[in-house]
Every structure is written in structure tokens, then in C-alpha cells.
Amino acid sequence: MNTDSGADETGGAIGVPRNVPIDQWDPAAQMAYWAFHQQHRRHYMRYAYLQLSSDADAEEAVDLTFDQVMDRWPDMLEMENLDGYAWTVLKRRIIDMHRKRRRRPEPMDTAAFEAALAAGAAEDPFDALTDTIALYGAVARLSERQRDAILLCYGMGHTCVKAAELMGTEAATVRSQLSQGRRRLARLLNLHHPDFTYRKSTT
């Protein structure tokens, strides 16, 4: 059998064997895939929406992500960092959607972001941004990992442990990126709140 599939059949990879349909997988592999799908799809949708601001675009990016994950699932089960691989696929599909729309995410006015932090109405002003933090241009200037940590923990309300699970990394790494991202946001917005600690439960 010729296993040298073209780029269109393998998502861009040359010389990759044609994928085995899911109904031909071992039952345990099928169950593992659908469990992963159930556990991750909702979180992926929320993250994609924060990045794309469109339900349709977010759904397309996530559907394409799971298409690629399904294509690679039997191989992924042998990976040391399955979650990290899937997260990378999601990030690439979101980039593809931005390219498809032929525009970059538009910078947003940071005035509301700065006002919410400076007002000090909450014990931790960052908590006031749980539902809106992705709307502000300053976040786009963070490093990729810092931005992911901020979006997952503040934009989506996840603990560092859950964010680490989705990103395929360690909770300590997320805490570090979160701390660095907060300090950089404070500098970017000329604020005086660089040392707030992240007090959400990490369990």
C-alpha cells in the first residue's frame, strides 16, 4: 500500500501514512479520544472566542483542531505531552483563522482596562477583568505564554492547575508566566499594581 499521502490528505505533512478511521481504532483508544474531546472542547471554544471574538470562527478553529487531533490520536497516545501537542494545534488553527480573515486582531482601547485596575474597587483589581481582559490591546503585547496564562486564569477563570492541564505544562510554570504577565501589563499601562498575588485556588 502506498503510504505517501499528499499535503491535502495529511494536513500539510508529506510522507505521513493515511490515517486510520476512528471506527477501526481499538475500543480503548476510541474511549480515550471521546473523553479528551468532552473534557477539552468547551475550554477550547472559550479560549478561541477570546482570541477571535466570533462564535463561528471559534467553532471552526476548534473543529479543525479536533479533526487534526483525531487524525493523530493513535500516535498522540504515545506522546509524553499529549495536552501540549493538542494546545499547539489549537493555537495554530486560531492563527489560520486570523489569516483567513486577512487581518490581525485589532488593538482595543486600554482606557477601561486601566480604569478598572486603578480604581481598586476589588481586593485584587485583576479579578474585575475576568470576562473582558482579552478585549484590551495591552494583552496582545505580552509574550505568547504570558498571554495564555492571563487569558486562561483571568479571562476564563481557571486555576493555575487547570490552565497548566490545558496547556500541557506545569502549574508552577503557569504561576511564573502569570506573575510576569501581570508585571508587564502594569508597566505597559503605567499602573502601580505589579505585585498582586494570584489568590485563586490552585486545586
Tab-separated table of N, CA and C in Angstrom, residues 46-140:
chain	number	residue	atom	x	y	z
A	46	ARG	N	-14.031	28.478	24.479
A	46	ARG	CA	-13.957	29.749	25.196
A	46	ARG	C	-12.650	30.476	24.880
A	47	TYR	N	-11.550	29.722	24.848
A	47	TYR	CA	-10.259	30.337	24.542
A	47	TYR	C	-10.251	30.872	23.110
A	48	ALA	N	-10.766	30.088	22.155
A	48	ALA	CA	-10.783	30.527	20.756
A	48	ALA	C	-11.652	31.767	20.594
A	49	TYR	N	-12.773	31.818	21.332
A	49	TYR	CA	-13.630	33.001	21.231
A	49	TYR	C	-12.918	34.242	21.757
A	50	LEU	N	-12.180	34.093	22.863
A	50	LEU	CA	-11.430	35.235	23.388
A	50	LEU	C	-10.437	35.756	22.360
A	51	GLN	N	-9.890	34.867	21.555
A	51	GLN	CA	-8.899	35.258	20.555
A	51	GLN	C	-9.535	35.783	19.269
A	52	LEU	N	-10.714	35.268	18.922
A	52	LEU	CA	-11.296	35.563	17.607
A	52	LEU	C	-12.536	36.445	17.659
A	53	SER	N	-13.169	36.545	18.836
A	53	SER	CA	-14.373	37.382	19.004
A	53	SER	C	-15.474	37.025	18.009
A	54	SER	N	-15.576	35.766	17.654
A	54	SER	CA	-16.603	35.304	16.721
A	54	SER	C	-16.932	33.863	17.063
A	55	ASP	N	-18.220	33.597	17.309
A	55	ASP	CA	-18.632	32.230	17.599
A	55	ASP	C	-18.326	31.298	16.427
A	56	ALA	N	-18.626	31.778	15.211
A	56	ALA	CA	-18.428	30.944	14.027
A	56	ALA	C	-16.951	30.633	13.812
A	57	ASP	N	-16.101	31.658	13.936
A	57	ASP	CA	-14.671	31.452	13.738
A	57	ASP	C	-14.089	30.558	14.830
A	58	ALA	N	-14.548	30.770	16.063
A	58	ALA	CA	-14.063	29.944	17.167
A	58	ALA	C	-14.452	28.492	16.949
A	59	GLU	N	-15.699	28.271	16.538
A	59	GLU	CA	-16.157	26.900	16.316
A	59	GLU	C	-15.377	26.235	15.183
A	60	GLU	N	-15.117	26.990	14.113
A	60	GLU	CA	-14.353	26.422	13.005
A	60	GLU	C	-12.943	26.055	13.442
A	61	ALA	N	-12.292	26.962	14.200
A	61	ALA	CA	-10.930	26.693	14.667
A	61	ALA	C	-10.882	25.459	15.560
A	62	VAL	N	-11.873	25.324	16.434
A	62	VAL	CA	-11.894	24.186	17.356
A	62	VAL	C	-12.234	22.903	16.613
A	63	ASP	N	-13.170	22.969	15.671
A	63	ASP	CA	-13.495	21.782	14.881
A	63	ASP	C	-12.273	21.294	14.107
A	64	LEU	N	-11.531	22.222	13.509
A	64	LEU	CA	-10.328	21.841	12.777
A	64	LEU	C	-9.273	21.272	13.722
A	65	THR	N	-9.232	21.819	14.936
A	65	THR	CA	-8.297	21.288	15.936
A	65	THR	C	-8.600	19.826	16.230
A	66	PHE	N	-9.861	19.539	16.496
A	66	PHE	CA	-10.220	18.161	16.826
A	66	PHE	C	-10.132	17.239	15.610
A	67	ASP	N	-10.309	17.787	14.410
A	67	ASP	CA	-10.077	16.976	13.214
A	67	ASP	C	-8.628	16.506	13.172
A	68	GLN	N	-7.702	17.447	13.442
A	68	GLN	CA	-6.283	17.080	13.401
A	68	GLN	C	-5.926	16.159	14.565
A	69	VAL	N	-6.485	16.436	15.731
A	69	VAL	CA	-6.238	15.571	16.883
A	69	VAL	C	-6.732	14.155	16.591
A	70	MET	N	-7.919	14.040	15.993
A	70	MET	CA	-8.441	12.725	15.642
A	70	MET	C	-7.519	12.019	14.647
A	71	ASP	N	-7.027	12.777	13.674
A	71	ASP	CA	-6.122	12.188	12.688
A	71	ASP	C	-4.875	11.597	13.341
A	72	ARG	N	-4.400	12.269	14.396
A	72	ARG	CA	-3.148	11.863	15.015
A	72	ARG	C	-3.322	11.085	16.321
A	73	TRP	N	-4.565	10.854	16.734
A	73	TRP	CA	-4.813	10.340	18.069
A	73	TRP	C	-4.052	9.063	18.408
A	74	PRO	N	-4.059	8.040	17.564
A	74	PRO	CA	-3.310	6.833	17.935
A	74	PRO	C	-1.840	7.126	18.214
A	75	ASP	N	-1.240	8.044	17.434
A	75	ASP	CA	0.147	8.435	17.693
A	75	ASP	C	0.257	9.287	18.950
A	76	MET	N	-0.753	10.142	19.177
A	76	MET	CA	-0.717	11.020	20.340
A	76	MET	C	-0.726	10.238	21.644
A	77	LEU	N	-1.373	9.085	21.631
A	77	LEU	CA	-1.429	8.275	22.848
A	77	LEU	C	-0.040	7.820	23.289
A	78	GLU	N	0.921	7.891	22.392
A	78	GLU	CA	2.297	7.525	22.727
A	78	GLU	C	3.142	8.728	23.112
A	79	MET	N	2.569	9.931	23.014
A	79	MET	CA	3.317	11.146	23.310
A	79	MET	C	3.455	11.367	24.814
A	80	GLU	N	4.566	11.977	25.219
A	80	GLU	CA	4.752	12.334	26.620
A	80	GLU	C	3.872	13.522	27.013
A	81	ASN	N	3.585	14.406	26.055
A	81	ASN	CA	2.817	15.613	26.361
A	81	ASN	C	1.680	15.766	25.358
A	82	LEU	N	0.695	14.906	25.486
A	82	LEU	CA	-0.460	14.909	24.590
A	82	LEU	C	-1.200	16.242	24.661
A	83	ASP	N	-1.414	16.750	25.870
A	83	ASP	CA	-2.145	18.010	26.029
A	83	ASP	C	-1.395	19.167	25.384
A	84	GLY	N	-0.076	19.181	25.534
A	84	GLY	CA	0.713	20.244	24.932
A	84	GLY	C	0.633	20.219	23.421
A	85	TYR	N	0.632	19.024	22.840
A	85	TYR	CA	0.510	18.908	21.383
A	85	TYR	C	-0.841	19.452	20.924
A	86	ALA	N	-1.917	19.038	21.601
A	86	ALA	CA	-3.254	19.493	21.215
A	86	ALA	C	-3.384	21.004	21.374
A	87	TRP	N	-2.798	21.559	22.414
A	87	TRP	CA	-2.840	23.010	22.624
A	87	TRP	C	-2.128	23.729	21.485
A	88	THR	N	-1.008	23.193	21.042
A	88	THR	CA	-0.285	23.791	19.922
A	88	THR	C	-1.117	23.745	18.648
A	89	VAL	N	-1.811	22.649	18.433
A	89	VAL	CA	-2.689	22.548	17.267
A	89	VAL	C	-3.772	23.619	17.324
A	90	LEU	N	-4.401	23.789	18.486
A	90	LEU	CA	-5.431	24.816	18.646
A	90	LEU	C	-4.873	26.200	18.334
A	91	LYS	N	-3.697	26.510	18.866
A	91	LYS	CA	-3.108	27.832	18.632
A	91	LYS	C	-2.859	28.065	17.138
A	92	ARG	N	-2.423	27.034	16.447
A	92	ARG	CA	-2.162	27.163	15.009
A	92	ARG	C	-3.442	27.350	14.220
A	93	ARG	N	-4.501	26.666	14.625
A	93	ARG	CA	-5.771	26.829	13.918
A	93	ARG	C	-6.338	28.232	14.152
A	94	ILE	N	-6.132	28.797	15.322
A	94	ILE	CA	-6.569	30.171	15.583
A	94	ILE	C	-5.788	31.132	14.703
A	95	ILE	N	-4.484	30.924	14.575
A	95	ILE	CA	-3.676	31.750	13.676
A	95	ILE	C	-4.189	31.627	12.250
A	96	ASP	N	-4.528	30.410	11.845
A	96	ASP	CA	-5.064	30.200	10.499
A	96	ASP	C	-6.344	30.997	10.289
A	97	MET	N	-7.197	31.054	11.323
A	97	MET	CA	-8.443	31.811	11.186
A	97	MET	C	-8.162	33.298	11.038
A	98	HIS	N	-7.185	33.814	11.772
A	98	HIS	CA	-6.818	35.218	11.592
A	98	HIS	C	-6.340	35.463	10.170
A	99	ARG	N	-5.540	34.549	9.656
A	99	ARG	CA	-5.058	34.701	8.275
A	99	ARG	C	-6.202	34.602	7.277
A	100	LYS	N	-7.129	33.706	7.548
A	100	LYS	CA	-8.279	33.542	6.670
A	100	LYS	C	-9.077	34.831	6.581
A	101	ARG	N	-9.192	35.515	7.681
A	101	ARG	CA	-9.918	36.783	7.699
A	101	ARG	C	-9.055	37.927	7.162
A	102	ARG	N	-7.774	37.610	6.897
A	102	ARG	CA	-6.828	38.567	6.322
A	102	ARG	C	-6.708	39.838	7.152
A	103	ARG	N	-6.706	39.633	8.433
A	103	ARG	CA	-6.459	40.778	9.309
A	103	ARG	C	-5.919	40.271	10.633
A	104	ARG	N	-5.183	41.100	11.297
A	104	ARG	CA	-4.701	40.802	12.633
A	104	ARG	C	-5.767	41.228	13.638
A	105	PRO	N	-5.724	40.714	14.870
A	105	PRO	CA	-6.645	41.211	15.899
A	105	PRO	C	-6.453	42.701	16.089
A	106	GLU	N	-7.536	43.426	16.057
A	106	GLU	CA	-7.435	44.879	16.139
A	106	GLU	C	-7.151	45.320	17.570
A	107	PRO	N	-6.172	46.235	17.750
A	107	PRO	CA	-5.905	46.762	19.095
A	107	PRO	C	-7.141	47.443	19.652
A	108	MET	N	-7.357	47.261	20.929
A	108	MET	CA	-8.511	47.872	21.571
A	108	MET	C	-8.055	48.989	22.496
A	109	ASP	N	-8.971	49.909	22.783
A	109	ASP	CA	-8.687	50.990	23.711
A	109	ASP	C	-8.422	50.403	25.096
A	110	THR	N	-7.344	50.808	25.741
A	110	THR	CA	-6.999	50.258	27.057
A	110	THR	C	-7.550	51.099	28.208
A	111	ALA	N	-8.333	52.128	27.913
A	111	ALA	CA	-8.787	53.029	28.969
A	111	ALA	C	-9.603	52.303	30.029
A	112	ALA	N	-10.534	51.447	29.593
A	112	ALA	CA	-11.377	50.742	30.567
A	112	ALA	C	-10.556	49.781	31.408
A	113	PHE	N	-9.585	49.130	30.760
A	113	PHE	CA	-8.690	48.211	31.470
A	113	PHE	C	-7.938	48.960	32.563
A	114	GLU	N	-7.370	50.109	32.215
A	114	GLU	CA	-6.595	50.877	33.178
A	114	GLU	C	-7.479	51.390	34.306
A	115	ALA	N	-8.675	51.851	33.949
A	115	ALA	CA	-9.579	52.385	34.968
A	115	ALA	C	-9.975	51.318	35.972
A	116	ALA	N	-10.238	50.109	35.475
A	116	ALA	CA	-10.652	49.026	36.364
A	116	ALA	C	-9.555	48.687	37.360
A	117	LEU	N	-8.305	48.723	36.904
A	117	LEU	CA	-7.195	48.411	37.794
A	117	LEU	C	-6.917	49.558	38.759
A	118	ALA	N	-6.923	50.772	38.229
A	118	ALA	CA	-6.564	51.922	39.038
A	118	ALA	C	-7.612	52.231	40.102
A	119	ALA	N	-8.863	51.883	39.825
A	119	ALA	CA	-9.931	52.208	40.762
A	119	ALA	C	-9.779	51.466	42.078
A	120	GLY	N	-9.225	50.267	42.016
A	120	GLY	CA	-9.009	49.497	43.243
A	120	GLY	C	-10.297	49.090	43.920
A	121	ALA	N	-11.377	48.948	43.130
A	121	ALA	CA	-12.661	48.604	43.736
A	121	ALA	C	-12.655	47.201	44.313
A	122	ALA	N	-11.904	46.309	43.720
A	122	ALA	CA	-11.834	44.933	44.216
A	122	ALA	C	-10.565	44.746	45.021
A	123	GLU	N	-10.559	43.736	45.893
A	123	GLU	CA	-9.371	43.463	46.679
A	123	GLU	C	-8.196	43.181	45.748
A	124	ASP	N	-8.438	42.437	44.726
A	124	ASP	CA	-7.444	42.234	43.666
A	124	ASP	C	-8.058	42.804	42.398
A	125	PRO	N	-7.628	43.985	41.921
A	125	PRO	CA	-8.266	44.625	40.767
A	125	PRO	C	-8.310	43.739	39.533
A	126	PHE	N	-7.396	42.801	39.386
A	126	PHE	CA	-7.428	41.941	38.208
A	126	PHE	C	-8.694	41.089	38.173
A	127	ASP	N	-9.296	40.813	39.316
A	127	ASP	CA	-10.498	39.990	39.336
A	127	ASP	C	-11.648	40.660	38.586
A	128	ALA	N	-11.648	41.993	38.514
A	128	ALA	CA	-12.719	42.711	37.826
A	128	ALA	C	-12.674	42.486	36.320
A	129	LEU	N	-11.593	41.913	35.835
A	129	LEU	CA	-11.411	41.763	34.393
A	129	LEU	C	-11.718	40.360	33.900
A	130	THR	N	-12.301	39.523	34.742
A	130	THR	CA	-12.475	38.110	34.416
A	130	THR	C	-13.121	37.894	33.047
A	131	ASP	N	-14.150	38.669	32.715
A	131	ASP	CA	-14.892	38.429	31.481
A	131	ASP	C	-14.445	39.293	30.311
A	132	THR	N	-13.523	40.253	30.539
A	132	THR	CA	-13.234	41.218	29.492
A	132	THR	C	-11.764	41.412	29.170
A	133	ILE	N	-10.867	40.734	29.863
A	133	ILE	CA	-9.453	41.051	29.740
A	133	ILE	C	-8.912	40.886	28.322
A	134	ALA	N	-9.478	39.941	27.559
A	134	ALA	CA	-8.966	39.688	26.208
A	134	ALA	C	-9.279	40.823	25.245
A	135	LEU	N	-10.144	41.768	25.639
A	135	LEU	CA	-10.547	42.833	24.739
A	135	LEU	C	-9.515	43.952	24.646
A	136	TYR	N	-8.511	43.942	25.451
A	136	TYR	CA	-7.647	45.103	25.551
A	136	TYR	C	-6.296	44.857	24.901
A	137	GLY	N	-5.851	45.863	24.152
A	137	GLY	CA	-4.658	45.723	23.338
A	137	GLY	C	-3.398	45.412	24.104
A	138	ALA	N	-3.325	45.809	25.361
A	138	ALA	CA	-2.107	45.564	26.122
A	138	ALA	C	-1.814	44.080	26.248
A	139	VAL	N	-2.849	43.270	26.334
A	139	VAL	CA	-2.660	41.830	26.479
A	139	VAL	C	-1.946	41.257	25.258
A	140	ALA	N	-2.237	41.828	24.092
A	140	ALA	CA	-1.623	41.330	22.862
A	140	ALA	C	-0.116	41.573	22.828
